[in-house]
Amino acid sequence: MRESDIPLTAVSTPSGTLWEWLVMPQGLKNAPATFNRCVTHLLRSVRDFAPSYFDDVFIHSRAVDGKSEMEMHKEHLRRLFALMRKHKLYANLNKCIFGASEIPVLGCLVGKNGVLPDPGKVRVINEWPTPSNVKELRQFLGLAILIQVREQLRGQDSPAVAASQEGRCMGLNC
């Protein structure tokens, strides 16, 4: 946090003590955007093979110049770790996945075959009970869209979406 911004984070306790944050706390209005911009800026030199999304960094590697995918992956990891050490960024080893052909990202599996819905999330959709009112219909549609299976529902969801937006059900006992 910039020295000049520290007084802006001051909080008064019931006992009258004044507390100021020396680092950016979670909960400040622009904290997520500021954090994301900071990480993106610090990792800009490796963004060709290691894009970031907030505190997640995804390394993708291909065989190049006679080096295997795994050799390139190790080289990319070394470069990223050196950069993280330089900027005092830390990784939680329990949350790291190394050398995988696909990884879970925002409810999807991302890998060589592109972006696919996570089978576990699709199973939840398939096992969802039939909505019996507008609220349940909206919950279902929100979940379906959230995990990016809307493409699979295209053409089937038009009446449901219209009913949801108009506050009525179509073909359901409400």
mmCIF file with all atom_site columns, C-alpha atoms in Angstrom:
data_model
loop_
_atom_site.group_PDB
_atom_site.id
_atom_site.type_symbol
_atom_site.label_atom_id
_atom_site.label_alt_id
_atom_site.label_comp_id
_atom_site.label_asym_id
_atom_site.label_entity_id
_atom_site.label_seq_id
_atom_site.pdbx_PDB_ins_code
_atom_site.Cartn_x
_atom_site.Cartn_y
_atom_site.Cartn_z
_atom_site.occupancy
_atom_site.B_iso_or_equiv
_atom_site.pdbx_formal_charge
_atom_site.auth_seq_id
_atom_site.auth_comp_id
_atom_site.auth_asym_id
_atom_site.auth_atom_id
_atom_site.pdbx_PDB_model_num
ATOM 1   C CA . MET A 1 1   ? 0.000   0.000   0.000   1.00 0.00 ? 1   MET A CA 1
ATOM 2   C CA . ARG A 1 2   ? 1.280   3.467   -0.788  1.00 0.00 ? 2   ARG A CA 1
ATOM 3   C CA . GLU A 1 3   ? 2.325   5.474   2.253   1.00 0.00 ? 3   GLU A CA 1
ATOM 4   C CA . SER A 1 4   ? -0.073  8.268   1.268   1.00 0.00 ? 4   SER A CA 1
ATOM 5   C CA . ASP A 1 5   ? -3.044  5.846   1.182   1.00 0.00 ? 5   ASP A CA 1
ATOM 6   C CA . ILE A 1 6   ? -2.526  4.354   4.661   1.00 0.00 ? 6   ILE A CA 1
ATOM 7   C CA . PRO A 1 7   ? -4.554  7.081   6.470   1.00 0.00 ? 7   PRO A CA 1
ATOM 8   C CA . LEU A 1 8   ? -7.476  6.385   4.117   1.00 0.00 ? 8   LEU A CA 1
ATOM 9   C CA . THR A 1 9   ? -7.820  2.895   5.608   1.00 0.00 ? 9   THR A CA 1
ATOM 10  C CA . ALA A 1 10  ? -8.088  4.093   9.227   1.00 0.00 ? 10  ALA A CA 1
ATOM 11  C CA . VAL A 1 11  ? -10.695 2.405   11.420  1.00 0.00 ? 11  VAL A CA 1
ATOM 12  C CA . SER A 1 12  ? -11.701 3.546   14.890  1.00 0.00 ? 12  SER A CA 1
ATOM 13  C CA . THR A 1 13  ? -12.459 0.824   17.442  1.00 0.00 ? 13  THR A CA 1
ATOM 14  C CA . PRO A 1 14  ? -15.106 1.191   20.205  1.00 0.00 ? 14  PRO A CA 1
ATOM 15  C CA . SER A 1 15  ? -12.290 1.850   22.695  1.00 0.00 ? 15  SER A CA 1
ATOM 16  C CA . GLY A 1 16  ? -11.126 4.818   20.612  1.00 0.00 ? 16  GLY A CA 1
ATOM 17  C CA . THR A 1 17  ? -8.008  3.134   19.234  1.00 0.00 ? 17  THR A CA 1
ATOM 18  C CA . LEU A 1 18  ? -7.211  4.051   15.642  1.00 0.00 ? 18  LEU A CA 1
ATOM 19  C CA . TRP A 1 19  ? -6.013  1.240   13.361  1.00 0.00 ? 19  TRP A CA 1
ATOM 20  C CA . GLU A 1 20  ? -4.476  1.737   9.914   1.00 0.00 ? 20  GLU A CA 1
ATOM 21  C CA . TRP A 1 21  ? -3.751  -0.947  7.353   1.00 0.00 ? 21  TRP A CA 1
ATOM 22  C CA . LEU A 1 22  ? -0.141  -1.173  6.160   1.00 0.00 ? 22  LEU A CA 1
ATOM 23  C CA . VAL A 1 23  ? -1.036  -3.658  3.419   1.00 0.00 ? 23  VAL A CA 1
ATOM 24  C CA . MET A 1 24  ? -4.127  -3.795  1.233   1.00 0.00 ? 24  MET A CA 1
ATOM 25  C CA . PRO A 1 25  ? -6.885  -5.649  3.104   1.00 0.00 ? 25  PRO A CA 1
ATOM 26  C CA . GLN A 1 26  ? -9.559  -7.716  1.429   1.00 0.00 ? 26  GLN A CA 1
ATOM 27  C CA . GLY A 1 27  ? -12.835 -5.839  1.363   1.00 0.00 ? 27  GLY A CA 1
ATOM 28  C CA . LEU A 1 28  ? -11.650 -2.487  0.056   1.00 0.00 ? 28  LEU A CA 1
ATOM 29  C CA . LYS A 1 29  ? -13.773 -1.505  -2.926  1.00 0.00 ? 29  LYS A CA 1
ATOM 30  C CA . ASN A 1 30  ? -10.979 -1.693  -5.512  1.00 0.00 ? 30  ASN A CA 1
ATOM 31  C CA . ALA A 1 31  ? -8.825  -4.355  -3.817  1.00 0.00 ? 31  ALA A CA 1
ATOM 32  C CA . PRO A 1 32  ? -9.556  -7.173  -6.318  1.00 0.00 ? 32  PRO A CA 1
ATOM 33  C CA . ALA A 1 33  ? -8.910  -4.988  -9.373  1.00 0.00 ? 33  ALA A CA 1
ATOM 34  C CA . THR A 1 34  ? -5.769  -3.505  -7.819  1.00 0.00 ? 34  THR A CA 1
ATOM 35  C CA . PHE A 1 35  ? -4.459  -6.940  -6.837  1.00 0.00 ? 35  PHE A CA 1
ATOM 36  C CA . ASN A 1 36  ? -5.154  -8.371  -10.316 1.00 0.00 ? 36  ASN A CA 1
ATOM 37  C CA . ARG A 1 37  ? -3.440  -5.407  -12.002 1.00 0.00 ? 37  ARG A CA 1
ATOM 38  C CA . CYS A 1 38  ? -0.418  -5.807  -9.708  1.00 0.00 ? 38  CYS A CA 1
ATOM 39  C CA . VAL A 1 39  ? -0.035  -9.549  -10.406 1.00 0.00 ? 39  VAL A CA 1
ATOM 40  C CA . THR A 1 40  ? -0.528  -9.020  -14.153 1.00 0.00 ? 40  THR A CA 1
ATOM 41  C CA . HIS A 1 41  ? 2.107   -6.273  -14.157 1.00 0.00 ? 41  HIS A CA 1
ATOM 42  C CA . LEU A 1 42  ? 4.657   -8.265  -12.130 1.00 0.00 ? 42  LEU A CA 1
ATOM 43  C CA . LEU A 1 43  ? 4.255   -11.352 -14.327 1.00 0.00 ? 43  LEU A CA 1
ATOM 44  C CA . ARG A 1 44  ? 4.126   -9.520  -17.674 1.00 0.00 ? 44  ARG A CA 1
ATOM 45  C CA . SER A 1 45  ? 7.479   -10.951 -18.832 1.00 0.00 ? 45  SER A CA 1
ATOM 46  C CA . VAL A 1 46  ? 6.112   -14.522 -18.692 1.00 0.00 ? 46  VAL A CA 1
ATOM 47  C CA . ARG A 1 47  ? 2.569   -13.892 -19.906 1.00 0.00 ? 47  ARG A CA 1
ATOM 48  C CA . ASP A 1 48  ? 3.271   -15.677 -23.233 1.00 0.00 ? 48  ASP A CA 1
ATOM 49  C CA . PHE A 1 49  ? 3.259   -19.008 -21.395 1.00 0.00 ? 49  PHE A CA 1
ATOM 50  C CA . ALA A 1 50  ? 1.927   -18.093 -17.930 1.00 0.00 ? 50  ALA A CA 1
ATOM 51  C CA . PRO A 1 51  ? -1.235  -15.969 -18.012 1.00 0.00 ? 51  PRO A CA 1
ATOM 52  C CA . SER A 1 52  ? -2.761  -15.070 -14.650 1.00 0.00 ? 52  SER A CA 1
ATOM 53  C CA . TYR A 1 53  ? -6.276  -14.631 -13.309 1.00 0.00 ? 53  TYR A CA 1
ATOM 54  C CA . PHE A 1 54  ? -6.196  -12.886 -9.928  1.00 0.00 ? 54  PHE A CA 1
ATOM 55  C CA . ASP A 1 55  ? -4.057  -15.219 -7.796  1.00 0.00 ? 55  ASP A CA 1
ATOM 56  C CA . ASP A 1 56  ? -4.057  -18.137 -10.245 1.00 0.00 ? 56  ASP A CA 1
ATOM 57  C CA . VAL A 1 57  ? -1.216  -18.574 -12.738 1.00 0.00 ? 57  VAL A CA 1
ATOM 58  C CA . PHE A 1 58  ? -1.597  -21.090 -15.572 1.00 0.00 ? 58  PHE A CA 1
ATOM 59  C CA . ILE A 1 59  ? 1.542   -22.361 -17.285 1.00 0.00 ? 59  ILE A CA 1
ATOM 60  C CA . HIS A 1 60  ? 1.086   -23.982 -20.687 1.00 0.00 ? 60  HIS A CA 1
ATOM 61  C CA . SER A 1 61  ? 4.013   -25.509 -22.556 1.00 0.00 ? 61  SER A CA 1
ATOM 62  C CA . ARG A 1 62  ? 4.607   -27.049 -25.981 1.00 0.00 ? 62  ARG A CA 1
ATOM 63  C CA . ALA A 1 63  ? 7.563   -28.904 -27.417 1.00 0.00 ? 63  ALA A CA 1
ATOM 64  C CA . VAL A 1 64  ? 9.925   -26.384 -29.071 1.00 0.00 ? 64  VAL A CA 1
ATOM 65  C CA . ASP A 1 65  ? 13.370  -26.604 -30.691 1.00 0.00 ? 65  ASP A CA 1
ATOM 66  C CA . GLY A 1 66  ? 13.825  -30.299 -29.944 1.00 0.00 ? 66  GLY A CA 1
ATOM 67  C CA . LYS A 1 67  ? 12.813  -29.917 -26.289 1.00 0.00 ? 67  LYS A CA 1
ATOM 68  C CA . SER A 1 68  ? 9.903   -32.015 -25.051 1.00 0.00 ? 68  SER A CA 1
ATOM 69  C CA . GLU A 1 69  ? 6.762   -30.491 -23.541 1.00 0.00 ? 69  GLU A CA 1
ATOM 70  C CA . MET A 1 70  ? 7.958   -31.531 -20.075 1.00 0.00 ? 70  MET A CA 1
ATOM 71  C CA . GLU A 1 71  ? 11.402  -29.938 -20.587 1.00 0.00 ? 71  GLU A CA 1
ATOM 72  C CA . MET A 1 72  ? 9.747   -26.705 -21.721 1.00 0.00 ? 72  MET A CA 1
ATOM 73  C CA . HIS A 1 73  ? 7.332   -26.910 -18.783 1.00 0.00 ? 73  HIS A CA 1
ATOM 74  C CA . LYS A 1 74  ? 10.229  -27.217 -16.319 1.00 0.00 ? 74  LYS A CA 1
ATOM 75  C CA . GLU A 1 75  ? 11.979  -24.260 -17.968 1.00 0.00 ? 75  GLU A CA 1
ATOM 76  C CA . HIS A 1 76  ? 8.789   -22.194 -17.752 1.00 0.00 ? 76  HIS A CA 1
ATOM 77  C CA . LEU A 1 77  ? 8.401   -23.146 -14.072 1.00 0.00 ? 77  LEU A CA 1
ATOM 78  C CA . ARG A 1 78  ? 11.986  -22.069 -13.350 1.00 0.00 ? 78  ARG A CA 1
ATOM 79  C CA . ARG A 1 79  ? 11.408  -18.687 -15.002 1.00 0.00 ? 79  ARG A CA 1
ATOM 80  C CA . LEU A 1 80  ? 8.118   -18.151 -13.162 1.00 0.00 ? 80  LEU A CA 1
ATOM 81  C CA . PHE A 1 81  ? 9.566   -19.175 -9.778  1.00 0.00 ? 81  PHE A CA 1
ATOM 82  C CA . ALA A 1 82  ? 12.564  -16.861 -10.272 1.00 0.00 ? 82  ALA A CA 1
ATOM 83  C CA . LEU A 1 83  ? 10.191  -13.990 -11.023 1.00 0.00 ? 83  LEU A CA 1
ATOM 84  C CA . MET A 1 84  ? 8.041   -14.839 -7.999  1.00 0.00 ? 84  MET A CA 1
ATOM 85  C CA . ARG A 1 85  ? 11.127  -14.897 -5.744  1.00 0.00 ? 85  ARG A CA 1
ATOM 86  C CA . LYS A 1 86  ? 12.245  -11.536 -7.123  1.00 0.00 ? 86  LYS A CA 1
ATOM 87  C CA . HIS A 1 87  ? 8.873   -9.932  -6.313  1.00 0.00 ? 87  HIS A CA 1
ATOM 88  C CA . LYS A 1 88  ? 8.307   -11.878 -3.064  1.00 0.00 ? 88  LYS A CA 1
ATOM 89  C CA . LEU A 1 89  ? 5.218   -13.670 -4.359  1.00 0.00 ? 89  LEU A CA 1
ATOM 90  C CA . TYR A 1 90  ? 4.398   -17.012 -2.752  1.00 0.00 ? 90  TYR A CA 1
ATOM 91  C CA . ALA A 1 91  ? 2.545   -20.111 -3.946  1.00 0.00 ? 91  ALA A CA 1
ATOM 92  C CA . ASN A 1 92  ? 0.566   -22.512 -1.785  1.00 0.00 ? 92  ASN A CA 1
ATOM 93  C CA . LEU A 1 93  ? 2.017   -25.915 -2.707  1.00 0.00 ? 93  LEU A CA 1
ATOM 94  C CA . ASN A 1 94  ? -1.237  -27.639 -1.706  1.00 0.00 ? 94  ASN A CA 1
ATOM 95  C CA . LYS A 1 95  ? -3.065  -25.707 -4.436  1.00 0.00 ? 95  LYS A CA 1
ATOM 96  C CA . CYS A 1 96  ? -0.465  -26.280 -7.174  1.00 0.00 ? 96  CYS A CA 1
ATOM 97  C CA . ILE A 1 97  ? -0.918  -28.753 -10.029 1.00 0.00 ? 97  ILE A CA 1
ATOM 98  C CA . PHE A 1 98  ? 2.257   -29.604 -11.973 1.00 0.00 ? 98  PHE A CA 1
ATOM 99  C CA . GLY A 1 99  ? 2.637   -31.345 -15.341 1.00 0.00 ? 99  GLY A CA 1
ATOM 100 C CA . ALA A 1 100 ? -1.083  -31.995 -15.877 1.00 0.00 ? 100 ALA A CA 1
ATOM 101 C CA . SER A 1 101 ? -2.578  -32.368 -19.348 1.00 0.00 ? 101 SER A CA 1
ATOM 102 C CA . GLU A 1 102 ? -5.696  -30.485 -18.185 1.00 0.00 ? 102 GLU A CA 1
ATOM 103 C CA . ILE A 1 103 ? -6.590  -28.376 -15.157 1.00 0.00 ? 103 ILE A CA 1
ATOM 104 C CA . PRO A 1 104 ? -9.831  -27.201 -13.534 1.00 0.00 ? 104 PRO A CA 1
ATOM 105 C CA . VAL A 1 105 ? -10.488 -23.489 -14.131 1.00 0.00 ? 105 VAL A CA 1
ATOM 106 C CA . LEU A 1 106 ? -13.721 -21.698 -13.179 1.00 0.00 ? 106 LEU A CA 1
ATOM 107 C CA . GLY A 1 107 ? -15.898 -24.806 -13.428 1.00 0.00 ? 107 GLY A CA 1
ATOM 108 C CA . CYS A 1 108 ? -14.302 -26.040 -16.654 1.00 0.00 ? 108 CYS A CA 1
ATOM 109 C CA . LEU A 1 109 ? -11.422 -28.279 -17.644 1.00 0.00 ? 109 LEU A CA 1
ATOM 110 C CA . VAL A 1 110 ? -8.785  -26.517 -19.751 1.00 0.00 ? 110 VAL A CA 1
ATOM 111 C CA . GLY A 1 111 ? -6.251  -28.536 -21.720 1.00 0.00 ? 111 GLY A CA 1
ATOM 112 C CA . LYS A 1 112 ? -5.045  -29.630 -25.147 1.00 0.00 ? 112 LYS A CA 1
ATOM 113 C CA . ASN A 1 113 ? -8.627  -30.265 -26.274 1.00 0.00 ? 113 ASN A CA 1
ATOM 114 C CA . GLY A 1 114 ? -9.709  -26.738 -25.412 1.00 0.00 ? 114 GLY A CA 1
ATOM 115 C CA . VAL A 1 115 ? -12.197 -25.686 -22.754 1.00 0.00 ? 115 VAL A CA 1
ATOM 116 C CA . LEU A 1 116 ? -14.670 -28.371 -21.708 1.00 0.00 ? 116 LEU A CA 1
ATOM 117 C CA . PRO A 1 117 ? -17.322 -28.406 -18.992 1.00 0.00 ? 117 PRO A CA 1
ATOM 118 C CA . ASP A 1 118 ? -16.206 -30.167 -15.804 1.00 0.00 ? 118 ASP A CA 1
ATOM 119 C CA . PRO A 1 119 ? -17.998 -33.568 -15.768 1.00 0.00 ? 119 PRO A CA 1
ATOM 120 C CA . GLY A 1 120 ? -18.775 -33.136 -12.066 1.00 0.00 ? 120 GLY A CA 1
ATOM 121 C CA . LYS A 1 121 ? -20.533 -29.841 -12.751 1.00 0.00 ? 121 LYS A CA 1
ATOM 122 C CA . VAL A 1 122 ? -22.426 -31.304 -15.719 1.00 0.00 ? 122 VAL A CA 1
ATOM 123 C CA . ARG A 1 123 ? -23.582 -34.181 -13.496 1.00 0.00 ? 123 ARG A CA 1
ATOM 124 C CA . VAL A 1 124 ? -25.097 -31.626 -11.090 1.00 0.00 ? 124 VAL A CA 1
ATOM 125 C CA . ILE A 1 125 ? -27.033 -30.113 -14.008 1.00 0.00 ? 125 ILE A CA 1
ATOM 126 C CA . ASN A 1 126 ? -28.227 -33.519 -15.230 1.00 0.00 ? 126 ASN A CA 1
ATOM 127 C CA . GLU A 1 127 ? -29.392 -34.499 -11.733 1.00 0.00 ? 127 GLU A CA 1
ATOM 128 C CA . TRP A 1 128 ? -31.073 -31.146 -10.992 1.00 0.00 ? 128 TRP A CA 1
ATOM 129 C CA . PRO A 1 129 ? -34.757 -31.631 -10.105 1.00 0.00 ? 129 PRO A CA 1
ATOM 130 C CA . THR A 1 130 ? -37.347 -30.266 -12.519 1.00 0.00 ? 130 THR A CA 1
ATOM 131 C CA . PRO A 1 131 ? -38.099 -26.651 -11.525 1.00 0.00 ? 131 PRO A CA 1
ATOM 132 C CA . SER A 1 132 ? -41.619 -26.197 -10.168 1.00 0.00 ? 132 SER A CA 1
ATOM 133 C CA . ASN A 1 133 ? -41.703 -22.394 -10.004 1.00 0.00 ? 133 ASN A CA 1
ATOM 134 C CA . VAL A 1 134 ? -40.023 -19.307 -11.462 1.00 0.00 ? 134 VAL A CA 1
ATOM 135 C CA . LYS A 1 135 ? -37.501 -19.001 -8.610  1.00 0.00 ? 135 LYS A CA 1
ATOM 136 C CA . GLU A 1 136 ? -36.307 -22.596 -9.070  1.00 0.00 ? 136 GLU A CA 1
ATOM 137 C CA . LEU A 1 137 ? -36.175 -22.077 -12.851 1.00 0.00 ? 137 LEU A CA 1
ATOM 138 C CA . ARG A 1 138 ? -33.971 -18.994 -12.394 1.00 0.00 ? 138 ARG A CA 1
ATOM 139 C CA . GLN A 1 139 ? -31.697 -20.925 -10.014 1.00 0.00 ? 139 GLN A CA 1
ATOM 140 C CA . PHE A 1 140 ? -31.301 -23.702 -12.566 1.00 0.00 ? 140 PHE A CA 1
ATOM 141 C CA . LEU A 1 141 ? -30.609 -21.324 -15.467 1.00 0.00 ? 141 LEU A CA 1
ATOM 142 C CA . GLY A 1 142 ? -28.091 -19.388 -13.354 1.00 0.00 ? 142 GLY A CA 1
ATOM 143 C CA . LEU A 1 143 ? -26.227 -22.592 -12.541 1.00 0.00 ? 143 LEU A CA 1
ATOM 144 C CA . ALA A 1 144 ? -26.317 -23.802 -16.146 1.00 0.00 ? 144 ALA A CA 1
ATOM 145 C CA . ILE A 1 145 ? -24.964 -20.520 -17.486 1.00 0.00 ? 145 ILE A CA 1
ATOM 146 C CA . LEU A 1 146 ? -22.386 -20.258 -14.703 1.00 0.00 ? 146 LEU A CA 1
ATOM 147 C CA . ILE A 1 147 ? -20.666 -23.479 -15.706 1.00 0.00 ? 147 ILE A CA 1
ATOM 148 C CA . GLN A 1 148 ? -20.824 -22.632 -19.395 1.00 0.00 ? 148 GLN A CA 1
ATOM 149 C CA . VAL A 1 149 ? -23.116 -25.348 -20.666 1.00 0.00 ? 149 VAL A CA 1
ATOM 150 C CA . ARG A 1 150 ? -25.447 -22.816 -22.235 1.00 0.00 ? 150 ARG A CA 1
ATOM 151 C CA . GLU A 1 151 ? -24.152 -23.812 -25.666 1.00 0.00 ? 151 GLU A CA 1
ATOM 152 C CA . GLN A 1 152 ? -25.434 -27.340 -25.053 1.00 0.00 ? 152 GLN A CA 1
ATOM 153 C CA . LEU A 1 153 ? -28.857 -25.967 -24.092 1.00 0.00 ? 153 LEU A CA 1
ATOM 154 C CA . ARG A 1 154 ? -29.121 -23.554 -27.037 1.00 0.00 ? 154 ARG A CA 1
ATOM 155 C CA . GLY A 1 155 ? -32.423 -23.913 -28.830 1.00 0.00 ? 155 GLY A CA 1
ATOM 156 C CA . GLN A 1 156 ? -33.936 -25.734 -25.861 1.00 0.00 ? 156 GLN A CA 1
ATOM 157 C CA . ASP A 1 157 ? -33.840 -22.908 -23.363 1.00 0.00 ? 157 ASP A CA 1
ATOM 158 C CA . SER A 1 158 ? -35.542 -20.098 -25.284 1.00 0.00 ? 158 SER A CA 1
ATOM 159 C CA . PRO A 1 159 ? -39.033 -20.632 -23.806 1.00 0.00 ? 159 PRO A CA 1
ATOM 160 C CA . ALA A 1 160 ? -37.544 -21.184 -20.345 1.00 0.00 ? 160 ALA A CA 1
ATOM 161 C CA . VAL A 1 161 ? -35.452 -18.016 -20.517 1.00 0.00 ? 161 VAL A CA 1
ATOM 162 C CA . ALA A 1 162 ? -38.434 -16.013 -21.768 1.00 0.00 ? 162 ALA A CA 1
ATOM 163 C CA . ALA A 1 163 ? -40.645 -17.409 -18.992 1.00 0.00 ? 163 ALA A CA 1
ATOM 164 C CA . SER A 1 164 ? -37.999 -16.641 -16.392 1.00 0.00 ? 164 SER A CA 1
ATOM 165 C CA . GLN A 1 165 ? -37.631 -13.046 -17.577 1.00 0.00 ? 165 GLN A CA 1
ATOM 166 C CA . GLU A 1 166 ? -41.387 -12.480 -17.682 1.00 0.00 ? 166 GLU A CA 1
ATOM 167 C CA . GLY A 1 167 ? -41.890 -13.927 -14.210 1.00 0.00 ? 167 GLY A CA 1
ATOM 168 C CA . ARG A 1 168 ? -43.958 -16.876 -15.401 1.00 0.00 ? 168 ARG A CA 1
ATOM 169 C CA . CYS A 1 169 ? -43.414 -20.543 -16.100 1.00 0.00 ? 169 CYS A CA 1
ATOM 170 C CA . MET A 1 170 ? -44.009 -22.242 -19.415 1.00 0.00 ? 170 MET A CA 1
ATOM 171 C CA . GLY A 1 171 ? -44.996 -25.879 -19.368 1.00 0.00 ? 171 GLY A CA 1
ATOM 172 C CA . LEU A 1 172 ? -44.346 -26.115 -15.621 1.00 0.00 ? 172 LEU A CA 1
ATOM 173 C CA . ASN A 1 173 ? -46.780 -26.369 -12.739 1.00 0.00 ? 173 ASN A CA 1
ATOM 174 C CA . CYS A 1 174 ? -46.164 -23.125 -10.852 1.00 0.00 ? 174 CYS A CA 1
#
